[in-house]
XYZ file of N, CA and C in Angstrom:
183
model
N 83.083 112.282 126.313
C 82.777 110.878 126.085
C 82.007 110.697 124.772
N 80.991 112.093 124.689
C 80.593 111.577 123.166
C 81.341 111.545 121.958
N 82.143 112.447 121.652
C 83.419 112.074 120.963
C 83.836 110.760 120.753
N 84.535 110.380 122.004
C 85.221 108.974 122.254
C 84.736 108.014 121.572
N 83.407 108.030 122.227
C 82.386 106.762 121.754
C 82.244 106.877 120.377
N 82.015 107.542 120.143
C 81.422 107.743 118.454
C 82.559 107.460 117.727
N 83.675 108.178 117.656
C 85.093 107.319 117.128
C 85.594 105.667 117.586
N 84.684 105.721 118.352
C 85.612 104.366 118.822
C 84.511 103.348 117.606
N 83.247 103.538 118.102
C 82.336 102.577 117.263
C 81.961 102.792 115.779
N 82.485 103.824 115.195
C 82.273 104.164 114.020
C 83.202 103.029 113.264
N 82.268 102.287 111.925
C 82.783 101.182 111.452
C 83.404 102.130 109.765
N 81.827 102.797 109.183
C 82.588 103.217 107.676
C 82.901 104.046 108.072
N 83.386 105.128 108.959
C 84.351 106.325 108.787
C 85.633 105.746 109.675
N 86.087 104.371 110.020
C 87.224 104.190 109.998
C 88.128 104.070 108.194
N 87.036 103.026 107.865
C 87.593 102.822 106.380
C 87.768 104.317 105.951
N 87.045 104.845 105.720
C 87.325 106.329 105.117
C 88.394 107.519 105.921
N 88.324 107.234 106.969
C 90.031 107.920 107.242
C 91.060 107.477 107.251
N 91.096 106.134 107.102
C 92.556 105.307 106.678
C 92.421 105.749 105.244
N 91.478 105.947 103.972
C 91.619 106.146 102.558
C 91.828 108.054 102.693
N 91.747 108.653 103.697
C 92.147 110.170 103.671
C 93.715 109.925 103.744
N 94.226 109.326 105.029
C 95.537 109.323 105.120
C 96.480 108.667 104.189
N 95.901 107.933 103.659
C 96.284 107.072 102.256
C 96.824 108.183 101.534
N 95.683 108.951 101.041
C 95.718 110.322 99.644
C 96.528 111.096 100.135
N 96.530 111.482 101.992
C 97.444 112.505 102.425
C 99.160 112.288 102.046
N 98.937 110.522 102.001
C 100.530 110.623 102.382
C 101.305 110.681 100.538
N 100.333 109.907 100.289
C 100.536 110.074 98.605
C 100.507 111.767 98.043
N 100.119 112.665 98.759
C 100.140 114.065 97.976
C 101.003 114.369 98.556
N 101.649 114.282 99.929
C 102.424 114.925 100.403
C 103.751 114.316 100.117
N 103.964 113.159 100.238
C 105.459 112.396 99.778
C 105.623 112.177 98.221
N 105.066 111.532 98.077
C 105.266 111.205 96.423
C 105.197 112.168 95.535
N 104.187 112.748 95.297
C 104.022 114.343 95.079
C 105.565 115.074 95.521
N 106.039 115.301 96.435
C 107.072 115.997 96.639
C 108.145 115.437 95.752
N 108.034 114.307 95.937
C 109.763 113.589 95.710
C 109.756 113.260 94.087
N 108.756 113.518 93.789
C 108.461 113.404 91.927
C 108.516 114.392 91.419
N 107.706 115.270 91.793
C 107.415 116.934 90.608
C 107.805 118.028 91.517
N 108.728 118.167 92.401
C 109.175 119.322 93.167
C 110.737 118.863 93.687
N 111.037 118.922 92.569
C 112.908 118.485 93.604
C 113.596 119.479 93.736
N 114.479 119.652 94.332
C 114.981 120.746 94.990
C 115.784 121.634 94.029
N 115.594 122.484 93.600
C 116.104 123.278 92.522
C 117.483 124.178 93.130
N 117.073 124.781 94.389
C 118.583 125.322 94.279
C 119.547 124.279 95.072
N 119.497 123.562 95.808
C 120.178 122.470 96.603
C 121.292 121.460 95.729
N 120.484 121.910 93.750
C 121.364 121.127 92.663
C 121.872 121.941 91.652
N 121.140 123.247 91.570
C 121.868 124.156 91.099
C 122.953 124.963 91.267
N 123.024 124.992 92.949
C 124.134 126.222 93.195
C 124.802 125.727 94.819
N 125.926 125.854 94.708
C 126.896 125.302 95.572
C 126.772 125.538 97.350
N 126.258 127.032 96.959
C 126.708 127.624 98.773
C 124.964 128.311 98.844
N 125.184 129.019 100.218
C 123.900 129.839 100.447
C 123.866 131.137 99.784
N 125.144 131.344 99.977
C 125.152 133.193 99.207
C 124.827 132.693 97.401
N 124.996 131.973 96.857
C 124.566 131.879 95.696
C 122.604 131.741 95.938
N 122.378 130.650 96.348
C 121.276 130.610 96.242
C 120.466 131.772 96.680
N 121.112 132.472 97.470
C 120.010 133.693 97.973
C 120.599 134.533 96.849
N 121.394 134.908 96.468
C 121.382 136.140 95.213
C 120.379 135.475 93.972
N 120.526 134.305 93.577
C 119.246 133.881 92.862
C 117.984 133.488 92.811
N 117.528 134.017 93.858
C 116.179 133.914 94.573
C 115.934 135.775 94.845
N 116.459 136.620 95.214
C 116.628 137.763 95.475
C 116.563 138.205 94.012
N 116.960 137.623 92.760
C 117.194 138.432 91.532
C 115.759 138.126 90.991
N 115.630 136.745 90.999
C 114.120 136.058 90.486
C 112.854 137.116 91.132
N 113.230 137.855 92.250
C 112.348 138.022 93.097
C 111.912 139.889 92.566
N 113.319 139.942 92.098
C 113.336 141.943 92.071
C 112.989 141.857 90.570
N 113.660 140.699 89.609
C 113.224 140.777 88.144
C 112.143 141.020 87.247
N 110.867 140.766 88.202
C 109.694 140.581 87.005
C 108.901 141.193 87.911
């Protein structure tokens, strides 16, 4: 119950976990769909390609 209560009546750490989930969803979606697009999904046709070029990247350096 102390839990409960304390979340339930807490006024500034509502505002401040709606502005966490805000940043969460902005790093996790937007962030993704901007500076991480899918590199082999547009590079290479089938799976056996993409795994020999992930396997070469991997043994190369």
């Amino acid at each position: 119950m102390f839990y409960y209560n304390g979340f339930r009546e807490m006024t500034v750490g509502k505002t401040l976990w709606v502005i966490i989930l805000i940043k969460l969803f902005i790093f996790f979606v937007v962030m993704k769909l901007f500076f991480f697009p899918d590199f082999l999904s547009t590079n290479f046709e089938n799976d056996e390609d993409r795994a020999e070029h992930v396997r070469h990247e991997l043994t190369s350096r």
